[in-house]
PDB file of N, CA, C and O in Angstrom:
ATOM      1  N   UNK A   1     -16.975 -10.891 -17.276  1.00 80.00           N
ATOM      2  CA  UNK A   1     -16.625  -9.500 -17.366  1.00 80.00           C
ATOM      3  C   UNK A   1     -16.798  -8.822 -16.009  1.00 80.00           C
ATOM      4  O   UNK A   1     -16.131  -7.831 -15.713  1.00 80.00           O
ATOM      5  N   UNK A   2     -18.045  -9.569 -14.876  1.00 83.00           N
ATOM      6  CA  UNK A   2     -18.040  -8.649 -14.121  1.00 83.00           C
ATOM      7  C   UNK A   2     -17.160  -8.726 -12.922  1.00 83.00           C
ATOM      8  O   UNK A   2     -17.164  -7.850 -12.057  1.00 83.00           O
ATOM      9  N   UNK A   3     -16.113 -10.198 -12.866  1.00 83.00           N
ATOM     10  CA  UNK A   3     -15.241 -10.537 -12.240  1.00 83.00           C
ATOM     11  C   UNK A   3     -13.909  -9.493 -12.298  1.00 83.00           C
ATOM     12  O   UNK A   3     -13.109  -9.010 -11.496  1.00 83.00           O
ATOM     13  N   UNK A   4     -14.171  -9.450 -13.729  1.00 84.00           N
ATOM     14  CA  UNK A   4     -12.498  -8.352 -14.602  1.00 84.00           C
ATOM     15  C   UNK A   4     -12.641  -6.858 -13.547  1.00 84.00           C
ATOM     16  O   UNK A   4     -11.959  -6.349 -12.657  1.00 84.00           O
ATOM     17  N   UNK A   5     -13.736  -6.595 -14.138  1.00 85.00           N
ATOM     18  CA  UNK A   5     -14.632  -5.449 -13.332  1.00 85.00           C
ATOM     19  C   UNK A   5     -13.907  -4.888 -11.833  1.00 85.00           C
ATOM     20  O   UNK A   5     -13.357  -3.842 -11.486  1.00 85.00           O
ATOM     21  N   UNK A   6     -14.254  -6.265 -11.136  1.00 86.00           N
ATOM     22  CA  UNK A   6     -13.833  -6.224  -9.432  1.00 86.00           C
ATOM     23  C   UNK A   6     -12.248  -6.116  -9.746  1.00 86.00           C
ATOM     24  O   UNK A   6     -11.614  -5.172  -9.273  1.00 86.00           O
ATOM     25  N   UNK A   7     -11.846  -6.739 -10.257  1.00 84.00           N
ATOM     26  CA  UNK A   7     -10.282  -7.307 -10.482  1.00 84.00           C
ATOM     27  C   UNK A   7      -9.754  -5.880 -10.400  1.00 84.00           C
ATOM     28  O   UNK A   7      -8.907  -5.526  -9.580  1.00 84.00           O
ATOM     29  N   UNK A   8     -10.381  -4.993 -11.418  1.00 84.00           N
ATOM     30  CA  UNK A   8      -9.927  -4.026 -11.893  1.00 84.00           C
ATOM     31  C   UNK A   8      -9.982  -2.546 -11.017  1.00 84.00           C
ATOM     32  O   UNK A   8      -9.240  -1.564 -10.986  1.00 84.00           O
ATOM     33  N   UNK A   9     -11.376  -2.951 -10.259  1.00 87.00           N
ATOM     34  CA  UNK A   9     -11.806  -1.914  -8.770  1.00 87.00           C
ATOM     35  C   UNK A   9     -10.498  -2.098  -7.918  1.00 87.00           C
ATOM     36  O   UNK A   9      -9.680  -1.262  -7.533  1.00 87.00           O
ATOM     37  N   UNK A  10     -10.566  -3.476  -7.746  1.00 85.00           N
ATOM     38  CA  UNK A  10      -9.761  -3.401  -6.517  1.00 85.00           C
ATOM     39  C   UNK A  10      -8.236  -3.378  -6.698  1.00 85.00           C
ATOM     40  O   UNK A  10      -7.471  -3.422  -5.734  1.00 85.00           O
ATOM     41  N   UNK A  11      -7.827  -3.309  -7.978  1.00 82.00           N
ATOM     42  CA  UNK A  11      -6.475  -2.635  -8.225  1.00 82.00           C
ATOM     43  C   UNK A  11      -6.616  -1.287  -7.627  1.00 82.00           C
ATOM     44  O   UNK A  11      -6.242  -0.921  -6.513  1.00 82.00           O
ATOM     45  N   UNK A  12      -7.196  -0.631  -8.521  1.00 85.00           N
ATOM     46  CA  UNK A  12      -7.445   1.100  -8.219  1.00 85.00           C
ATOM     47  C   UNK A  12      -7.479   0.829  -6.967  1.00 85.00           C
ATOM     48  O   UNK A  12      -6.289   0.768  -6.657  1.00 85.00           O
ATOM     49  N   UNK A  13      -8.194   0.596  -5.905  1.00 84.00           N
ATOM     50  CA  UNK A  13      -8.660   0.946  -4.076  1.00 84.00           C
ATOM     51  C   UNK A  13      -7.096   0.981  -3.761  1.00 84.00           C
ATOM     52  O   UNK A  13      -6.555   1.847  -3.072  1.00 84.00           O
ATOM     53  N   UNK A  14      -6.288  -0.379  -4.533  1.00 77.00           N
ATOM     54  CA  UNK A  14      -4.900  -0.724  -4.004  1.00 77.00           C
ATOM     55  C   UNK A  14      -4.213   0.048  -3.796  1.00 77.00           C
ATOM     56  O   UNK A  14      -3.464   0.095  -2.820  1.00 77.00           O
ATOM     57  N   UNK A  15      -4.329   1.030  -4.880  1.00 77.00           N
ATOM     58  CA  UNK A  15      -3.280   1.975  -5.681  1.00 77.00           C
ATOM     59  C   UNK A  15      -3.517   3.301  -4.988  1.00 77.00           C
ATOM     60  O   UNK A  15      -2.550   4.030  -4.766  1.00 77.00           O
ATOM     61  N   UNK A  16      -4.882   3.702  -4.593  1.00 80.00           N
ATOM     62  CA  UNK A  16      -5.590   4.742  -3.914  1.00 80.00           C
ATOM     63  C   UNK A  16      -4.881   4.400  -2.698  1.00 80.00           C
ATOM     64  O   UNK A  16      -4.090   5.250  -2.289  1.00 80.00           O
ATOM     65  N   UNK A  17      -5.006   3.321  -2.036  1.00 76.00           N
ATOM     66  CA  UNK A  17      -4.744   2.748  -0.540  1.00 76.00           C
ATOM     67  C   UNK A  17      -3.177   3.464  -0.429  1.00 76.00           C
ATOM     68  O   UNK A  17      -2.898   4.449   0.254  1.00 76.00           O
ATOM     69  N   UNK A  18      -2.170   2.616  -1.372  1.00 72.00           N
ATOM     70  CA  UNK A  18      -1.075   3.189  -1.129  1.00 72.00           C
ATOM     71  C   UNK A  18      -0.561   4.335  -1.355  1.00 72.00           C
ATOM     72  O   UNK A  18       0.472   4.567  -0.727  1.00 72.00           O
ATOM     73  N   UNK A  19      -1.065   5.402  -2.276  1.00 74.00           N
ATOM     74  CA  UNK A  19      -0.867   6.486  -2.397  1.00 74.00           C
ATOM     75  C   UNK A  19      -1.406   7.049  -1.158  1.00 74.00           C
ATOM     76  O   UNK A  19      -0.418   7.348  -0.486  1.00 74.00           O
ATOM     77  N   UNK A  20      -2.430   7.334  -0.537  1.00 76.00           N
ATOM     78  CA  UNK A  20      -2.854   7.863   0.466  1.00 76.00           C
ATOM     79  C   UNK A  20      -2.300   7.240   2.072  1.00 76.00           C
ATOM     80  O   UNK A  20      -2.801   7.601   3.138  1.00 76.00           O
ATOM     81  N   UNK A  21      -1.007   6.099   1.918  1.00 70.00           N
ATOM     82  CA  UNK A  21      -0.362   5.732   2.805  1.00 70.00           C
ATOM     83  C   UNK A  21       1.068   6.378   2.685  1.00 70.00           C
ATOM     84  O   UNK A  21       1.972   6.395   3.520  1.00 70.00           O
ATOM     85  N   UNK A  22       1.030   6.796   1.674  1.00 69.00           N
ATOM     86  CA  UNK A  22       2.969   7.218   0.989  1.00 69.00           C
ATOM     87  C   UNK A  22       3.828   7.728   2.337  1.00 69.00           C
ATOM     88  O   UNK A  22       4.920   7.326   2.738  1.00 69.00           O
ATOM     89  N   UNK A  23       2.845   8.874   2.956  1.00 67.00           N
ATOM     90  CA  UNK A  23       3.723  10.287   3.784  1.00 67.00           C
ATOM     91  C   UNK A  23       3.330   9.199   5.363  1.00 67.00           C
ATOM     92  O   UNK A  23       3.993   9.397   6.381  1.00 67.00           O
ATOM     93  N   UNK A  24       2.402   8.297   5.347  1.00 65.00           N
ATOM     94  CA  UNK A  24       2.320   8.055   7.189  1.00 65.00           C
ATOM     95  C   UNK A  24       3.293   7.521   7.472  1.00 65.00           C
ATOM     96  O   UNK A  24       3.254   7.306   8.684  1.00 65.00           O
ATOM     97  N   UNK A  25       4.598   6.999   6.850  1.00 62.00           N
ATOM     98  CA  UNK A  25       5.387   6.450   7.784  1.00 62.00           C
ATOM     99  C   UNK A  25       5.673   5.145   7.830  1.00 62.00           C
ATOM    100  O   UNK A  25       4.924   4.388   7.212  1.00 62.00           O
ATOM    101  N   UNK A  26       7.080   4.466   8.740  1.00 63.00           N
ATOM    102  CA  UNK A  26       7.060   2.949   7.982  1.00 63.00           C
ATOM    103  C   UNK A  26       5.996   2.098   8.547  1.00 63.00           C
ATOM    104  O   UNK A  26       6.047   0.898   8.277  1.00 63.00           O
ATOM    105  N   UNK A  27       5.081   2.520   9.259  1.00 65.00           N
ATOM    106  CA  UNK A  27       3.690   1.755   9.881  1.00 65.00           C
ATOM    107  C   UNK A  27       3.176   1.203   8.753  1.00 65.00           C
ATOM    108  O   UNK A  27       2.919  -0.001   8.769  1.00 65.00           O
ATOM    109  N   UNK A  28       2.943   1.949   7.618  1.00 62.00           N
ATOM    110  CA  UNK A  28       1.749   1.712   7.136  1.00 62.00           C
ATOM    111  C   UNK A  28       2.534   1.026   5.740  1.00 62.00           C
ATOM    112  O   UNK A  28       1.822   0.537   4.863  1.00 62.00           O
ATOM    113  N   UNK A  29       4.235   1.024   5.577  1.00 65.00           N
ATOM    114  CA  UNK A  29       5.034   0.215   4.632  1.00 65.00           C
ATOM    115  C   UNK A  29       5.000  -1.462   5.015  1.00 65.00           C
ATOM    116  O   UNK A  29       4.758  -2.425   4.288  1.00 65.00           O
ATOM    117  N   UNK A  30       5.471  -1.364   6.986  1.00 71.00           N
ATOM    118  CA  UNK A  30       4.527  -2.544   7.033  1.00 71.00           C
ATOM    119  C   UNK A  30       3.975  -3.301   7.212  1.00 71.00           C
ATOM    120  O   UNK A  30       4.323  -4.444   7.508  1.00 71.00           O
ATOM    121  N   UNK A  31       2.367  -2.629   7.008  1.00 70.00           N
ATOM    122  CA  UNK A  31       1.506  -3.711   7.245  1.00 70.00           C
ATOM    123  C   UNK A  31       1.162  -3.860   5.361  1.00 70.00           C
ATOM    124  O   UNK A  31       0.489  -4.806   4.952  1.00 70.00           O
ATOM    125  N   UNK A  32       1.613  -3.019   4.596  1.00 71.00           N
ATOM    126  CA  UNK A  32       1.032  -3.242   3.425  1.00 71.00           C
ATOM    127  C   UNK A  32       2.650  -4.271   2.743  1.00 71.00           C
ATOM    128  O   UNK A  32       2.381  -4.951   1.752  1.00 71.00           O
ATOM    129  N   UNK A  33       3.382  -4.313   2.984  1.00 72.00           N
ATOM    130  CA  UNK A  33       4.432  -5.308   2.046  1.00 72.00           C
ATOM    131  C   UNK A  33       4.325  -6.669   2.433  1.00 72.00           C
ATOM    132  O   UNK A  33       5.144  -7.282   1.747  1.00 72.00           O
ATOM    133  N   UNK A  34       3.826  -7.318   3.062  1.00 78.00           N
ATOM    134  CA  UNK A  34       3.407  -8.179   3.358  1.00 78.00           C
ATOM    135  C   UNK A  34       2.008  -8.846   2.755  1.00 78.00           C
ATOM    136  O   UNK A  34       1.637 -10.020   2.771  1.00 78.00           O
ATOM    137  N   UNK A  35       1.590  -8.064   2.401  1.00 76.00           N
ATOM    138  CA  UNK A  35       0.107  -8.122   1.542  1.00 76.00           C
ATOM    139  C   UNK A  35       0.559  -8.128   0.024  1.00 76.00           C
ATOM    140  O   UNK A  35       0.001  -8.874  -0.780  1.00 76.00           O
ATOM    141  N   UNK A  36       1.638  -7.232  -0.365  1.00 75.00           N
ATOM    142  CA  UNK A  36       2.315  -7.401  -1.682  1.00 75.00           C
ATOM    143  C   UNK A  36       2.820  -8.637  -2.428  1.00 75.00           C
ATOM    144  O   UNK A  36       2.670  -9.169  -3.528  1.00 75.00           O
ATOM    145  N   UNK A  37       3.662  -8.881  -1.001  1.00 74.00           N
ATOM    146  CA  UNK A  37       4.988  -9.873  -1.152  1.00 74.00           C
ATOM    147  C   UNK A  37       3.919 -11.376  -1.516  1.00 74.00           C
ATOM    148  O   UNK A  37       3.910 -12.073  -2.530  1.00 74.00           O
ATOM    149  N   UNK A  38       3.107 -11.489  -0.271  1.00 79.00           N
ATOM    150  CA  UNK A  38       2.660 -12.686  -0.380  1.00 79.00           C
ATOM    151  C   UNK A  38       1.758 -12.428  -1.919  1.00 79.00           C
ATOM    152  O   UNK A  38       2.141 -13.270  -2.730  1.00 79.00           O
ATOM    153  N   UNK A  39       0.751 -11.560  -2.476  1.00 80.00           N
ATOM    154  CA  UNK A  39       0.626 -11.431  -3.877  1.00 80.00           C
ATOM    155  C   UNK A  39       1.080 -12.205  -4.841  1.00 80.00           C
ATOM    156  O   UNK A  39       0.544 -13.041  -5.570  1.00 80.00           O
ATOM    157  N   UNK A  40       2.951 -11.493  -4.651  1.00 77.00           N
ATOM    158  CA  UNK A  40       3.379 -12.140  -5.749  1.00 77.00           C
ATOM    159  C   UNK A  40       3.875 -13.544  -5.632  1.00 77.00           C
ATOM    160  O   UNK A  40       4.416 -14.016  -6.632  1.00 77.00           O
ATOM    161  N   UNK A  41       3.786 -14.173  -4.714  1.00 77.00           N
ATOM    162  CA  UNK A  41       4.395 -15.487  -4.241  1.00 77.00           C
ATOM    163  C   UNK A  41       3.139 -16.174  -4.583  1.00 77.00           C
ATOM    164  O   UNK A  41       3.338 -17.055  -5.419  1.00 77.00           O
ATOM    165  N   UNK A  42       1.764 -16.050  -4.172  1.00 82.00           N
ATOM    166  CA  UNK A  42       0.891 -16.539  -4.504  1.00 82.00           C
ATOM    167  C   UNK A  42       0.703 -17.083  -6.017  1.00 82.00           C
ATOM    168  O   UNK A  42       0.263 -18.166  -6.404  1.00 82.00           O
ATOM    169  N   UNK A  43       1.315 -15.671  -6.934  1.00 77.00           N
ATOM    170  CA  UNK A  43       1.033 -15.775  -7.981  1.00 77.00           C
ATOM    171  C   UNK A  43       1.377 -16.636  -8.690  1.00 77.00           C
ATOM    172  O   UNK A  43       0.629 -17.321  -9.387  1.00 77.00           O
ATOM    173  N   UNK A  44       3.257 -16.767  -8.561  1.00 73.00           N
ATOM    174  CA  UNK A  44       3.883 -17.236  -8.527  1.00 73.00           C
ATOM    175  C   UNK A  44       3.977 -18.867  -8.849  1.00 73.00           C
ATOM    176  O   UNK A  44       4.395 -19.541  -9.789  1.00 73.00           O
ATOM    177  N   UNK A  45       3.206 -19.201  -7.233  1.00 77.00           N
ATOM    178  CA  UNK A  45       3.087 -20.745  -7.240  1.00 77.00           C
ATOM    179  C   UNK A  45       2.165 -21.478  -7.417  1.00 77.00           C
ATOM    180  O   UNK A  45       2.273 -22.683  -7.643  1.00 77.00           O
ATOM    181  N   UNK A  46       0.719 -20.606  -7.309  1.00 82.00           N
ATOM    182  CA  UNK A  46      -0.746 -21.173  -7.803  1.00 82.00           C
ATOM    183  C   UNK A  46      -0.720 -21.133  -9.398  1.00 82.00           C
ATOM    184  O   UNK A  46      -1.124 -22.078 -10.076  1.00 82.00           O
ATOM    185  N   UNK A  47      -0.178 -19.880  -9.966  1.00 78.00           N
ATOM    186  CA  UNK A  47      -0.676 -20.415 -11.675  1.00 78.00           C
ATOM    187  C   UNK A  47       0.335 -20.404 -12.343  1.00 78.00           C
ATOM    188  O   UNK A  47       0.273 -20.733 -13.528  1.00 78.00           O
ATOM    189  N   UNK A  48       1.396 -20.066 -11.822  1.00 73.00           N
ATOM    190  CA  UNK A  48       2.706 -20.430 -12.781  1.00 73.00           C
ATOM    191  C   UNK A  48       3.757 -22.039 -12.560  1.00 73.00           C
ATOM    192  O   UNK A  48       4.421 -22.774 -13.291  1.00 73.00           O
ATOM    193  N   UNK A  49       3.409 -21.971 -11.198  1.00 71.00           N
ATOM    194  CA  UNK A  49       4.358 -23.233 -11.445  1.00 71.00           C
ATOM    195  C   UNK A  49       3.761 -24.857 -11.424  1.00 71.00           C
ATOM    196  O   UNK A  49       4.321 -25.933 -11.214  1.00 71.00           O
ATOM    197  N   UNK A  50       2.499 -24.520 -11.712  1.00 77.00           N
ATOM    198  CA  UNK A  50       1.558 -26.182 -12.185  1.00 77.00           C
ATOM    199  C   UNK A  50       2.556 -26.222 -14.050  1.00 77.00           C
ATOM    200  O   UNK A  50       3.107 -27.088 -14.730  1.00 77.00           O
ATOM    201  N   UNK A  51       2.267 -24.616 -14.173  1.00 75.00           N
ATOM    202  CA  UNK A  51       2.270 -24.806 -15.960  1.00 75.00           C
ATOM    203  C   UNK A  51       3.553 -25.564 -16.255  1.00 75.00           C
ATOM    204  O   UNK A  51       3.704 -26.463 -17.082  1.00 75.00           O
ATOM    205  N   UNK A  52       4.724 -24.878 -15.179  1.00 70.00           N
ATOM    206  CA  UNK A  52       6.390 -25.322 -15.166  1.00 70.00           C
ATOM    207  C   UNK A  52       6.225 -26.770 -15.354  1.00 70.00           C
ATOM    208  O   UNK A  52       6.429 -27.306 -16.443  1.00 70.00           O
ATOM    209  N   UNK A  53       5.989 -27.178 -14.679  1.00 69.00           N
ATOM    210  CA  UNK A  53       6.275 -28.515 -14.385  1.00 69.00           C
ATOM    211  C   UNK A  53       5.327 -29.436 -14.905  1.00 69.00           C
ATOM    212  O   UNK A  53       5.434 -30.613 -14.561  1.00 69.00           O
ATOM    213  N   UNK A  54       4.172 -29.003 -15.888  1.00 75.00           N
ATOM    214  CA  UNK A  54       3.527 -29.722 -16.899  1.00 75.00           C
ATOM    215  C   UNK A  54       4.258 -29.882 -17.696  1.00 75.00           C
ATOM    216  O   UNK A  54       4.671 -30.997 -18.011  1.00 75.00           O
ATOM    217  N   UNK A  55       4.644 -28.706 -18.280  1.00 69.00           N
ATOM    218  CA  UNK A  55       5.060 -28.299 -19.481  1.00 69.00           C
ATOM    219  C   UNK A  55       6.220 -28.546 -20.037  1.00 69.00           C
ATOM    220  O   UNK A  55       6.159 -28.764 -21.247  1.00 69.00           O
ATOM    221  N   UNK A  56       7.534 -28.593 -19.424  1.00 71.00           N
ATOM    222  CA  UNK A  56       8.967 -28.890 -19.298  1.00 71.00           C
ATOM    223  C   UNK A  56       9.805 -29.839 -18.468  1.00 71.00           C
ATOM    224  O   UNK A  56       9.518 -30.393 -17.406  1.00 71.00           O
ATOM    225  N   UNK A  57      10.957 -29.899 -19.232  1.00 77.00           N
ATOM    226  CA  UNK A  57      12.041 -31.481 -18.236  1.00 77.00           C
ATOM    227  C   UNK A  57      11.873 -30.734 -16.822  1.00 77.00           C
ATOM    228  O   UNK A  57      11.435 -29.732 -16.256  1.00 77.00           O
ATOM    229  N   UNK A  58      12.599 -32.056 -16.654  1.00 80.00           N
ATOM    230  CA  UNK A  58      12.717 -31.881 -15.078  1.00 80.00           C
ATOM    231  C   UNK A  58      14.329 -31.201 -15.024  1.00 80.00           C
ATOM    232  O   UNK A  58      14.734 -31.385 -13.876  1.00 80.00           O
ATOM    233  N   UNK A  59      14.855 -30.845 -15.433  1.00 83.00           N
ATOM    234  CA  UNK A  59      16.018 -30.014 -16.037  1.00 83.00           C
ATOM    235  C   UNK A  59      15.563 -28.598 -15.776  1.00 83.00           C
ATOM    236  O   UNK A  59      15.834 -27.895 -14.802  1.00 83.00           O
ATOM    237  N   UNK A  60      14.421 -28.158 -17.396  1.00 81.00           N
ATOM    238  CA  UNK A  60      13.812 -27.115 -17.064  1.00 81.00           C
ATOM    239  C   UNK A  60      13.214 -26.279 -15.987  1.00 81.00           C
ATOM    240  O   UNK A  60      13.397 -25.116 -15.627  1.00 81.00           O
ATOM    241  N   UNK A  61      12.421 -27.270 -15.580  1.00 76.00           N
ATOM    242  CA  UNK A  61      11.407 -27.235 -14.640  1.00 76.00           C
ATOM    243  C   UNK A  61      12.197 -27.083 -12.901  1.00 76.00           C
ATOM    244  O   UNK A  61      11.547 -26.764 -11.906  1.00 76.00           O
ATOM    245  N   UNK A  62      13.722 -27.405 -12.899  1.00 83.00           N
ATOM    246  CA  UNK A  62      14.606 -27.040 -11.389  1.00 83.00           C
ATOM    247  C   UNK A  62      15.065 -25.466 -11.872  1.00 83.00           C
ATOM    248  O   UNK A  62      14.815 -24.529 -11.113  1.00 83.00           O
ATOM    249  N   UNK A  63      15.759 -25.225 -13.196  1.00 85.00           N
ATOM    250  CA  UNK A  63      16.197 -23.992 -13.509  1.00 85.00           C
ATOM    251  C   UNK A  63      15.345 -23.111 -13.347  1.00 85.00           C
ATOM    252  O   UNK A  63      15.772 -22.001 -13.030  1.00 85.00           O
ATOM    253  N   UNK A  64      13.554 -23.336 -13.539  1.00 79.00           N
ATOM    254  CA  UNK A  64      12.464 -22.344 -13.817  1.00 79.00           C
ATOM    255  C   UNK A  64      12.058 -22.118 -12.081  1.00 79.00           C
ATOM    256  O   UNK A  64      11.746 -21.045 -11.564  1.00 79.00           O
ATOM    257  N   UNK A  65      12.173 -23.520 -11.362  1.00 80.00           N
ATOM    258  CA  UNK A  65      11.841 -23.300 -10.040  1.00 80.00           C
ATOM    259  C   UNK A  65      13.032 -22.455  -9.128  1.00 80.00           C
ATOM    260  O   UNK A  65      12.763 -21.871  -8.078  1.00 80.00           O
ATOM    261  N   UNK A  66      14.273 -22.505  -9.687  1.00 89.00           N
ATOM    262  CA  UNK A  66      15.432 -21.686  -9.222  1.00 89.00           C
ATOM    263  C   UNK A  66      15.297 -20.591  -9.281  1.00 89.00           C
ATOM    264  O   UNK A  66      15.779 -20.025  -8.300  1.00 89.00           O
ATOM    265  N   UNK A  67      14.593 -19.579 -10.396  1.00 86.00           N
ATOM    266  CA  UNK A  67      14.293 -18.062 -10.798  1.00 86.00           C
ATOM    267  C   UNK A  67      13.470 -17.679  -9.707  1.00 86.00           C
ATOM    268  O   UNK A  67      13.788 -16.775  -8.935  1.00 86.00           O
ATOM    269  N   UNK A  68      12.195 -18.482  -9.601  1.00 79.00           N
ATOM    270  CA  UNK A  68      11.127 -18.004  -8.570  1.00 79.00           C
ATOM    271  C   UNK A  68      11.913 -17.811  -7.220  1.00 79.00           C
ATOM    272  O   UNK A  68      11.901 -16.862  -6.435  1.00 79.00           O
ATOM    273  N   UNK A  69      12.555 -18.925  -7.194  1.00 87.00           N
ATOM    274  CA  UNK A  69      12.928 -18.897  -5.420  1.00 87.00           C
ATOM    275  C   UNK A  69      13.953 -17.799  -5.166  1.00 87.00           C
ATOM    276  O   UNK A  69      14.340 -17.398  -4.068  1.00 87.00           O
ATOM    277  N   UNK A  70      14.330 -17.377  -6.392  1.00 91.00           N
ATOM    278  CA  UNK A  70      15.615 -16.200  -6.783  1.00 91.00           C
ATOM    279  C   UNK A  70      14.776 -14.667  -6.682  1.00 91.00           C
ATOM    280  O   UNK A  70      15.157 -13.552  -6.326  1.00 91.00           O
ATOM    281  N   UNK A  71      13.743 -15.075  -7.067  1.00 84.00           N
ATOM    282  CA  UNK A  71      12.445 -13.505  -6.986  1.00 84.00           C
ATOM    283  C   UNK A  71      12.069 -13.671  -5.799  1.00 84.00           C
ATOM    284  O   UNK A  71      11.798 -12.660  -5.151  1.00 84.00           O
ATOM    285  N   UNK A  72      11.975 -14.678  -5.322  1.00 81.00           N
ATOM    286  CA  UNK A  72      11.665 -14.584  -3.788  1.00 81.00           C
ATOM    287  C   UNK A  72      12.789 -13.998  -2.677  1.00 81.00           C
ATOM    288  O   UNK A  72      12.595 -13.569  -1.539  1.00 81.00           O
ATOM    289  N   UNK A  73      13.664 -14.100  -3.213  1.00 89.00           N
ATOM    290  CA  UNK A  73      14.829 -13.795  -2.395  1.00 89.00           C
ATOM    291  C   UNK A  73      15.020 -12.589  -2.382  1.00 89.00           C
ATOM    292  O   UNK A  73      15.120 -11.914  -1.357  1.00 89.00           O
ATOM    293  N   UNK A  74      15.095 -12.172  -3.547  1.00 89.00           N
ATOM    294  CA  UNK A  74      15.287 -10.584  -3.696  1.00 89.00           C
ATOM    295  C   UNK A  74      14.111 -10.040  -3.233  1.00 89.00           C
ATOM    296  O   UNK A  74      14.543  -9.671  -2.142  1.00 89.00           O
ATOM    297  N   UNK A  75      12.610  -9.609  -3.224  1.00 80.00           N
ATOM    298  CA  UNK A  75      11.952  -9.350  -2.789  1.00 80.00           C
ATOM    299  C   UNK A  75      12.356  -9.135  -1.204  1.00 80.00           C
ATOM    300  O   UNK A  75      12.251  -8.056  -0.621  1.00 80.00           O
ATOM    301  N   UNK A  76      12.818 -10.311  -0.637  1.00 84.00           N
ATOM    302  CA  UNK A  76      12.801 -10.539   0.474  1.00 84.00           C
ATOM    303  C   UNK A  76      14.340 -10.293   1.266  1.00 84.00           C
ATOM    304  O   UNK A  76      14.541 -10.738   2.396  1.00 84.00           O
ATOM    305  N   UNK A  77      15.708  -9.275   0.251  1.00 88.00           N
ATOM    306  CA  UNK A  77      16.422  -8.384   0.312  1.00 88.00           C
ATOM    307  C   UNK A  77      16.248  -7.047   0.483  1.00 88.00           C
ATOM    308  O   UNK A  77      16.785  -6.236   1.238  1.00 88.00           O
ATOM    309  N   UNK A  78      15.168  -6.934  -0.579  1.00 83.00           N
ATOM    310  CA  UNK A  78      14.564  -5.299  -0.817  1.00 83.00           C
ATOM    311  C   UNK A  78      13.555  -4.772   0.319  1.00 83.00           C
ATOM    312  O   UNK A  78      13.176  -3.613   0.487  1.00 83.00           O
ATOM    313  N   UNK A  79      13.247  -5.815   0.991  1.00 77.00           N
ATOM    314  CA  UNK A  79      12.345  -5.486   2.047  1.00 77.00           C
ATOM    315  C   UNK A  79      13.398  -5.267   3.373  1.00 77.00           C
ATOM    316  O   UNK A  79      13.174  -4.311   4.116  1.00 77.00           O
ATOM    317  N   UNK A  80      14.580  -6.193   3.663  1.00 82.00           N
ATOM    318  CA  UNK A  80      15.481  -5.789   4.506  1.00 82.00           C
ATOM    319  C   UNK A  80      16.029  -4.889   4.184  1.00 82.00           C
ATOM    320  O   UNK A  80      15.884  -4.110   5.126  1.00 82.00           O
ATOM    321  N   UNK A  81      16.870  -4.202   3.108  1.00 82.00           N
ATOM    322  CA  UNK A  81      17.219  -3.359   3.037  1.00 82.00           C
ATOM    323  C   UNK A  81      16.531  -1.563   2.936  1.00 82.00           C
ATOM    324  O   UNK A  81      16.997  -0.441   3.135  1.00 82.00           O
ATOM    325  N   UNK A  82      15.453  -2.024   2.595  1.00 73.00           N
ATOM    326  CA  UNK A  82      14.724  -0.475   2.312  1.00 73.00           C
ATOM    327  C   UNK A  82      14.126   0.133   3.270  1.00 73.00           C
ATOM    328  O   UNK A  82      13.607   1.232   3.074  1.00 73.00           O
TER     329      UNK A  82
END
């Protein structure tokens, strides 16, 4: 519980962090999207894609690895474009 706890602090600091970055400017867009991006890529490939590829064909498991690399892409559109 007291892990959830931190988990849960350091969302909020996150959320505080970027709200109180909103108005400075693209300085501070980025040094923080880079801290995002890699987040969700982390997330991504440490606990979701052991399960992929336990769990399903190797069929499945190229289509499921195709989506990620497809969220990766876009992420990594939305950051060029915005």
């Amino acid at each position: 519980m007291l892990l959830q706890l931190l988990t849960a602090l350091a969302a909020l600091a996150g959320a505080a962090c970027s709200l109180l970055a909103e108005g400075s400017g693209t300085g501070a867009i980025s040094g923080i999207l880079p801290f995002t991006a890699g987040g969700f890529i982390y997330l991504g490939t440490v606990s979701v894609l052991p399960e992929i590829l336990r769990d399903s064909g190797p069929a499945q498991a190229l289509l499921q690895l195709l989506a990620l690399l497809a969220g990766v892409a876009m992420m990594l559109l939305i950051a060029y474009y915005e």
